[in-house]
Coordinates of N, CA and C in Angstrom, one line a residue:
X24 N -32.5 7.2 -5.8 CA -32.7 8.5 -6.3 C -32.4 8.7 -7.8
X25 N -31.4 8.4 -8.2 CA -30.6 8.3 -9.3 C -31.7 7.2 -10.6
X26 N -32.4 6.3 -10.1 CA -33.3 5.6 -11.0 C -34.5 6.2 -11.1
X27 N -35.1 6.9 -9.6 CA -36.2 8.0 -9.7 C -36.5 8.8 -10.5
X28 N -35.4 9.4 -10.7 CA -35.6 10.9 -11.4 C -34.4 10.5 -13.4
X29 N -35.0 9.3 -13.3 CA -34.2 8.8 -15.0 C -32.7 9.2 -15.2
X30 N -31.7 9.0 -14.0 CA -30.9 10.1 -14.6 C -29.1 8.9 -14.6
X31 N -29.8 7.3 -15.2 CA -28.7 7.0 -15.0 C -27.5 7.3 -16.0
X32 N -28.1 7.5 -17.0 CA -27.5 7.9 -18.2 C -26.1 8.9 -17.9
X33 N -26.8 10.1 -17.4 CA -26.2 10.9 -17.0 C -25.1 10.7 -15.9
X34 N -25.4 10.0 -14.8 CA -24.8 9.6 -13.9 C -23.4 8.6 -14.2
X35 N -23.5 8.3 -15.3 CA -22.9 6.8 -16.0 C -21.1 7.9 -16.8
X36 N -21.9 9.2 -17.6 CA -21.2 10.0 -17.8 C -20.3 10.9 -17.1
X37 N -20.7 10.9 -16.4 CA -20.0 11.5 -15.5 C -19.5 10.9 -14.2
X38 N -19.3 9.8 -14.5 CA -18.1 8.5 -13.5 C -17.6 8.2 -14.6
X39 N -17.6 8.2 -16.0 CA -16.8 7.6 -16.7 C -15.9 9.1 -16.8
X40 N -15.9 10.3 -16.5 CA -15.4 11.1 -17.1 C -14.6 11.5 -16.1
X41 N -14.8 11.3 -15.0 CA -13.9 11.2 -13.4 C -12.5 10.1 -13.3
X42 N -12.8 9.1 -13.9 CA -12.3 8.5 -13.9 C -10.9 7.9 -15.4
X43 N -11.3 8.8 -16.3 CA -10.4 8.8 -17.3 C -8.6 9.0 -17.1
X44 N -8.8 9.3 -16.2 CA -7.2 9.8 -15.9 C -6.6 8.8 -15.3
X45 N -7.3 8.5 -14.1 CA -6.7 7.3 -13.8 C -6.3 6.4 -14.0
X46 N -7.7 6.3 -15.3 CA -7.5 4.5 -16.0 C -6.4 4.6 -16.3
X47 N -5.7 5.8 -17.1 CA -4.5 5.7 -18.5 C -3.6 5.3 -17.3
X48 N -3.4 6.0 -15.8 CA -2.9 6.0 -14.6 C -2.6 4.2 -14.8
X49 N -3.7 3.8 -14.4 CA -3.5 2.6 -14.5 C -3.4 1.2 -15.1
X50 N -3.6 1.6 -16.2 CA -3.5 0.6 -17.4 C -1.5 0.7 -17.5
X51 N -1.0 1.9 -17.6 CA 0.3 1.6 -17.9 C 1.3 1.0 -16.9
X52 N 0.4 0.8 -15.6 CA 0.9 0.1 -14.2 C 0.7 -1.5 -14.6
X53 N 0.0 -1.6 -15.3 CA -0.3 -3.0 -15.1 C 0.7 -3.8 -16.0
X54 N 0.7 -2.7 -17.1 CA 1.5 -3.2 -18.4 C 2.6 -3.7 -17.2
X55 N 3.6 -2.9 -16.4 CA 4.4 -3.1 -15.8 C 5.0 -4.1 -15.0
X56 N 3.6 -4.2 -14.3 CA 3.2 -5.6 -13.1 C 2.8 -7.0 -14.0
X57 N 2.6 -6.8 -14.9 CA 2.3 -8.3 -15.9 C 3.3 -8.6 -16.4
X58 N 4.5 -7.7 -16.9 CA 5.8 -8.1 -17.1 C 6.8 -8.0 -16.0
X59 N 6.2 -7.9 -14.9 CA 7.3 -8.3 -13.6 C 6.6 -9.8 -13.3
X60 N 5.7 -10.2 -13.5 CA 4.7 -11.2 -13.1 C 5.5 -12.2 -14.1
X61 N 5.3 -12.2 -15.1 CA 5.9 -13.1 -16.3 C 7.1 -13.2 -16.1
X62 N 8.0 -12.1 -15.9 CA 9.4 -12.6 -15.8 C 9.3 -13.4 -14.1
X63 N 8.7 -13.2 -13.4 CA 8.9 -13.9 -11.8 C 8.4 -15.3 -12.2
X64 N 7.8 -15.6 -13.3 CA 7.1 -16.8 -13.9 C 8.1 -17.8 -14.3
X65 N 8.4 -17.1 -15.6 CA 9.7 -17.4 -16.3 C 11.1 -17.6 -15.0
X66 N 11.4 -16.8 -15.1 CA 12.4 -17.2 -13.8 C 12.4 -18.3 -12.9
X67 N 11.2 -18.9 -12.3 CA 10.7 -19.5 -11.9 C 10.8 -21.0 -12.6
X68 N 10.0 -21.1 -13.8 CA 10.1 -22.4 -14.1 C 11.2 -22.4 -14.9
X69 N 12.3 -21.6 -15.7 CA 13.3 -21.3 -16.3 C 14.1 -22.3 -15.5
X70 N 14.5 -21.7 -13.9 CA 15.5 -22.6 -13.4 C 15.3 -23.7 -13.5
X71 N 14.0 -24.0 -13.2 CA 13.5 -25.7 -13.0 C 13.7 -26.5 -13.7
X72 N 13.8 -25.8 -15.2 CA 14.1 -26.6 -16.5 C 15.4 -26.8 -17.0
X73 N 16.5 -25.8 -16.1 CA 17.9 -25.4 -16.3 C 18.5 -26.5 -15.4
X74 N 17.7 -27.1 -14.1 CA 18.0 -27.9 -13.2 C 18.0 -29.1 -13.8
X75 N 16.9 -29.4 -14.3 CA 16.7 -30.6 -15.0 C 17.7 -31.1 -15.8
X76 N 17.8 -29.8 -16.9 CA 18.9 -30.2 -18.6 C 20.0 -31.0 -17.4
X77 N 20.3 -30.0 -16.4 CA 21.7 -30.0 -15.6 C 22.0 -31.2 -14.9
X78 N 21.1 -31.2 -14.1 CA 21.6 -32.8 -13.5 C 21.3 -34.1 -14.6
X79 N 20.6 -34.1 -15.6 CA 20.3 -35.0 -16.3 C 21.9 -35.5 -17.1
X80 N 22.6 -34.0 -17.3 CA 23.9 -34.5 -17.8 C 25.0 -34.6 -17.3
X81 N 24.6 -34.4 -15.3 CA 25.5 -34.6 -14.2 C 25.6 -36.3 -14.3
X82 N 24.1 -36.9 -14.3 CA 23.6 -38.2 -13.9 C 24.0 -39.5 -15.1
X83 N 24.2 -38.8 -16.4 CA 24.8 -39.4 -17.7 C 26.2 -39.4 -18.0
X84 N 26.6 -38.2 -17.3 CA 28.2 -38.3 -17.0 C 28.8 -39.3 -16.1
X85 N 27.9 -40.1 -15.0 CA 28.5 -40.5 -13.8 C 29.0 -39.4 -12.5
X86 N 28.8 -38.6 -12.7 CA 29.4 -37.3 -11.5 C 28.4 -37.7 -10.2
X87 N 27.1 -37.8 -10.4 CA 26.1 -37.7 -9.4 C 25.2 -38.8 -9.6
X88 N 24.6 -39.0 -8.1 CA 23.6 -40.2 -8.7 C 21.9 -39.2 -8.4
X89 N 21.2 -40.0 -8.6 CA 19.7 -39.6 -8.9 C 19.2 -38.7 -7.9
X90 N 19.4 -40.0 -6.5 CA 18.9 -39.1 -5.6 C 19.8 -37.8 -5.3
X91 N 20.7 -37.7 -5.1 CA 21.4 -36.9 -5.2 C 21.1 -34.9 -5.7
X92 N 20.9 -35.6 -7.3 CA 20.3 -34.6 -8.3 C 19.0 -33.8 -8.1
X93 N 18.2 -35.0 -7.3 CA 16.8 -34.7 -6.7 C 17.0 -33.7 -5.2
X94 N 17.5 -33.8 -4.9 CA 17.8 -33.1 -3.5 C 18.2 -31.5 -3.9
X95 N 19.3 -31.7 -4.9 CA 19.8 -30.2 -5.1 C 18.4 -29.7 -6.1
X96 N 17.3 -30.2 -7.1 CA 16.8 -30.2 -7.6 C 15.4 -29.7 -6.8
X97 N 15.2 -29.9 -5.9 CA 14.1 -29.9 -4.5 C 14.6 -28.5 -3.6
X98 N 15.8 -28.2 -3.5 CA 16.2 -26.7 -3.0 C 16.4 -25.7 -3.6
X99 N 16.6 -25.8 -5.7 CA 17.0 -24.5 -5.9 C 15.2 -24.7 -6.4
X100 N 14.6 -25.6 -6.7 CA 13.0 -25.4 -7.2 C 12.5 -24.7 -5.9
X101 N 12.5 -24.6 -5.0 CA 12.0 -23.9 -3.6 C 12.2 -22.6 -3.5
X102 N 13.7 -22.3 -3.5 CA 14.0 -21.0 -4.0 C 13.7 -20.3 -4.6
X103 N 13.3 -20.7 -5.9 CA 12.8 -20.0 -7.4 C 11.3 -19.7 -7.2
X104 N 10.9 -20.5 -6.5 CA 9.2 -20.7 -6.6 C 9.1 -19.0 -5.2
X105 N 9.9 -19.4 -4.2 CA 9.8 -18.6 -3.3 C 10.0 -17.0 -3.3
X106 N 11.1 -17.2 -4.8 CA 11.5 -15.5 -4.9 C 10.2 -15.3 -6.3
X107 N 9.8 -16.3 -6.8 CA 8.8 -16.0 -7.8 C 7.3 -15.2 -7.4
X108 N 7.0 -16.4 -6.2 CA 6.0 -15.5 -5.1 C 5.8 -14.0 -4.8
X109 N 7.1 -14.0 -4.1 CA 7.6 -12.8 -3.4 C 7.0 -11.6 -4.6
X110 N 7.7 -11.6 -6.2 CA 7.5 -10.9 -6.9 C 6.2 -11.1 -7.4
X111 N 5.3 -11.6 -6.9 CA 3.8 -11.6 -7.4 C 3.4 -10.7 -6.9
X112 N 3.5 -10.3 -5.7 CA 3.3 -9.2 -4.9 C 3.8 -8.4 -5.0
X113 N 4.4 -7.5 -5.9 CA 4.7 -6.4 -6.1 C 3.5 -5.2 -6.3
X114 N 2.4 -5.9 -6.9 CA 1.6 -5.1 -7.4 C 1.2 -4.6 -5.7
X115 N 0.6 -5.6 -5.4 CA 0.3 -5.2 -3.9 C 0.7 -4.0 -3.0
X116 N 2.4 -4.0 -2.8 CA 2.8 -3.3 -2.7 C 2.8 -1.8 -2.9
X117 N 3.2 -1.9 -4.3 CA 2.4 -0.1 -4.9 C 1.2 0.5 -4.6
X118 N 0.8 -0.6 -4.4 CA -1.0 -0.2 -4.4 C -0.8 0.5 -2.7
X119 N -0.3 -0.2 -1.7 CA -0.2 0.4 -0.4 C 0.9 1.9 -0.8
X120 N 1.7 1.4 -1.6 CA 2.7 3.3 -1.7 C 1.5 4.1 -2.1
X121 N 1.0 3.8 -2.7 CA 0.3 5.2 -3.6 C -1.2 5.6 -2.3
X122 N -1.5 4.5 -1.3 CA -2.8 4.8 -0.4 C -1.8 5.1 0.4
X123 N -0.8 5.1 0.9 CA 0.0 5.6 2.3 C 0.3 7.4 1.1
X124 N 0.8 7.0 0.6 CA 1.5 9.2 -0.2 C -0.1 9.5 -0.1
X125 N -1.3 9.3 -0.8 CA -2.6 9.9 -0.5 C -3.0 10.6 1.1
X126 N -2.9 9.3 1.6 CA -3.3 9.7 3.4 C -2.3 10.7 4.2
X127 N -1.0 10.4 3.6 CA -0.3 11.4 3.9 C -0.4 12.9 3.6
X128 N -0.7 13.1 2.2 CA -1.5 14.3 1.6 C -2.5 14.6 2.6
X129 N -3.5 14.4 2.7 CA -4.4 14.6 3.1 C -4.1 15.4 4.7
X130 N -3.1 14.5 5.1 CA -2.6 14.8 6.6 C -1.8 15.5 7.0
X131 N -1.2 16.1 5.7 CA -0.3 17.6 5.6 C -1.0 19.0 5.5
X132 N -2.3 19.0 4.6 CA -3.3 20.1 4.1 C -3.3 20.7 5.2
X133 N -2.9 22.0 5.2 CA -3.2 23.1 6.2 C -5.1 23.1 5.9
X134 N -5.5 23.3 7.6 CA -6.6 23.6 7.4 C -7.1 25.0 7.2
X135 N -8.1 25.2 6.3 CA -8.7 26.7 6.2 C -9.1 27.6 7.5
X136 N -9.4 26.5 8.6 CA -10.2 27.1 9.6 C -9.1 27.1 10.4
X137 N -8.9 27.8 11.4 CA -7.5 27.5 12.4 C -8.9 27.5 14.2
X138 N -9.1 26.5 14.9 CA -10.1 26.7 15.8 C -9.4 27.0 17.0
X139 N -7.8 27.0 17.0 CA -7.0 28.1 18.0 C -7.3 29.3 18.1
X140 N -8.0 29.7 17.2 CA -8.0 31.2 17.2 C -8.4 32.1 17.5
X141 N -8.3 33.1 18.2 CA -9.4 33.6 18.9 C -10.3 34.8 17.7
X142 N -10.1 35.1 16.7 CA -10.2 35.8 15.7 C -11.8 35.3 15.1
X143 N -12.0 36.5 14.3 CA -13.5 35.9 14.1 C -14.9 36.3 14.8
X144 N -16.0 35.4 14.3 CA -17.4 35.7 15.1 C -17.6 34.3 15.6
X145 N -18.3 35.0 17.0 CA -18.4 33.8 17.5 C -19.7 33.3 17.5
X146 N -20.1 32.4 17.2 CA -21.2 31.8 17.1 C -22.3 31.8 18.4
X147 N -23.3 31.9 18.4 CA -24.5 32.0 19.7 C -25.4 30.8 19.5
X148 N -25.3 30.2 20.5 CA -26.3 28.7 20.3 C -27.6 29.5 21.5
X149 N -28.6 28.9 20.2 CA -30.0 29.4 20.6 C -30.8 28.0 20.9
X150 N -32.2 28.4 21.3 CA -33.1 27.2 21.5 C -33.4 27.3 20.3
X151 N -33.1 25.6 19.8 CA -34.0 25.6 18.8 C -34.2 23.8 18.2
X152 N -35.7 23.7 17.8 CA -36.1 22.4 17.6 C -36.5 22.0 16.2
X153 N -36.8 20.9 15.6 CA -37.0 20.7 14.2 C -38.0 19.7 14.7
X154 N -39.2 19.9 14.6 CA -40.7 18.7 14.5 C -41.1 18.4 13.2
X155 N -41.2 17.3 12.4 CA -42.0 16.9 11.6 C -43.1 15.6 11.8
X156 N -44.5 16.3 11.4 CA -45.3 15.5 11.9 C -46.4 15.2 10.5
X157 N -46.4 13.9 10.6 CA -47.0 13.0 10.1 C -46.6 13.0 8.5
X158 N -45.7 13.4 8.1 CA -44.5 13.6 6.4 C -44.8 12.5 5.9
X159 N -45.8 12.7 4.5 CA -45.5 11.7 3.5 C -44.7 12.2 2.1
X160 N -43.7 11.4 1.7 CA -43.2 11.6 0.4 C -43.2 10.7 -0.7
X161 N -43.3 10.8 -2.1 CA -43.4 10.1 -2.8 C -42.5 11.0 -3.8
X162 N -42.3 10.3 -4.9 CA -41.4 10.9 -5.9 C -41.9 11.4 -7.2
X163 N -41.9 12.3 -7.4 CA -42.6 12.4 -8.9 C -43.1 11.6 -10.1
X164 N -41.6 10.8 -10.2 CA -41.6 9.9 -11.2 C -42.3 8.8 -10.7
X165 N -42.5 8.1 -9.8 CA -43.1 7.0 -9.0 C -44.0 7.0 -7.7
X166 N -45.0 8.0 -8.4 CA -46.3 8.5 -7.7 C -46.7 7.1 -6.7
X167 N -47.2 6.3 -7.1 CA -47.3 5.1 -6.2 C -46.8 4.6 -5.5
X168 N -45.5 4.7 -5.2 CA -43.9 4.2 -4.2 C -44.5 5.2 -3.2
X169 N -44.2 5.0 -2.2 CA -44.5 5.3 -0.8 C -42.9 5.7 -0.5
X170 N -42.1 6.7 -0.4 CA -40.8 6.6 0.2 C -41.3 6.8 1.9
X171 N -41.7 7.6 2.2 CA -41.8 8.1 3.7 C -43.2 8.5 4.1
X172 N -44.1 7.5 4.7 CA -45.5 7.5 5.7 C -45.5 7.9 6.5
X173 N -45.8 9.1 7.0 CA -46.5 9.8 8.1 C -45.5 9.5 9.3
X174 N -44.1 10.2 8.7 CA -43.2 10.0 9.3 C -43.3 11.3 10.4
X175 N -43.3 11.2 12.0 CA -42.8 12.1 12.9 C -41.9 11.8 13.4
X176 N -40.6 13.1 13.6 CA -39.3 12.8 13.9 C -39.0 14.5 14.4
X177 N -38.4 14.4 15.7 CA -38.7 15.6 16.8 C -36.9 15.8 17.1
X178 N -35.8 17.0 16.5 CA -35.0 16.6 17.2 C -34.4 18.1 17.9
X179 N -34.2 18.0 18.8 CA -34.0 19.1 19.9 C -33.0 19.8 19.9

């Protein structure tokens, strides 16, 4: 419909103008989550590197031998990698806070209508049918497109 009647232009304006608030919403999130990201990065290979300097000058002192080094070197690298993870997922997280507080909203709103109520008019259901028989439509702009042929549709 929106390509029918020329109107993406317009359409394009007014999702970008819907959505303004949010972006700033979410651009300053990200800033956040890319430096929780980086430091879970950092932290991550930081130890790895702090392991290394470390046993390399356990292993040159005589204190420790290789394999040794490699073992404790294989448990805190697991650790680091593991709590690095963990904080990759942060973003994730938020993302479920902010859709759980929404659905929650939504599921607090007093309704306008109360249908306990006995108050009001009450509605009268009558006989009544909608026949369309043999409906063609085409679109202004695209006289030759066929949208709907000799459509009949009966509903009771």
């Amino acid at each position: 419909t929106v390509s029918a009647f020329n109107m993406q232009d317009k359409m394009l304006e007014v999702y970008s103008k819907a959505g303004e608030g949010e972006l700033a919403k979410k651009e300053k999130r990200s800033i956040g989550i890319g430096a929780t990201f980086g430091f879970s990065q950092f932290s991550m290979l930081g130890t790895f590197a702090l392991a290394l300097w470390y046993g390399g000058r356990l292993i040159s002192d005589g204190e420790t031998d290789f394999r040794s080094m490699m073992l404790v070197l294989m448990e805190v690298t697991m650790s680091a990698m593991g709590v690095g993870e963990a904080m990759g997922l942060q973003g994730t997280g938020l993302d479920a806070k902010e859709a759980a507080a929404e659905v929650f909203e939504i599921l607090d709103t007093k309704s306008k209508v109360d249908q306990m109520s006995s108050e009001g008019k009450k509605g009268v259901m009558t006989d009544c049918k909608i026949d369309f028989h043999e409906v063609t439509f085409r679109y202004p702009t695209r006289p030759n497109m066929t949208v709907l042929n000799k459509l009949n549709l009966e509903i009771p």
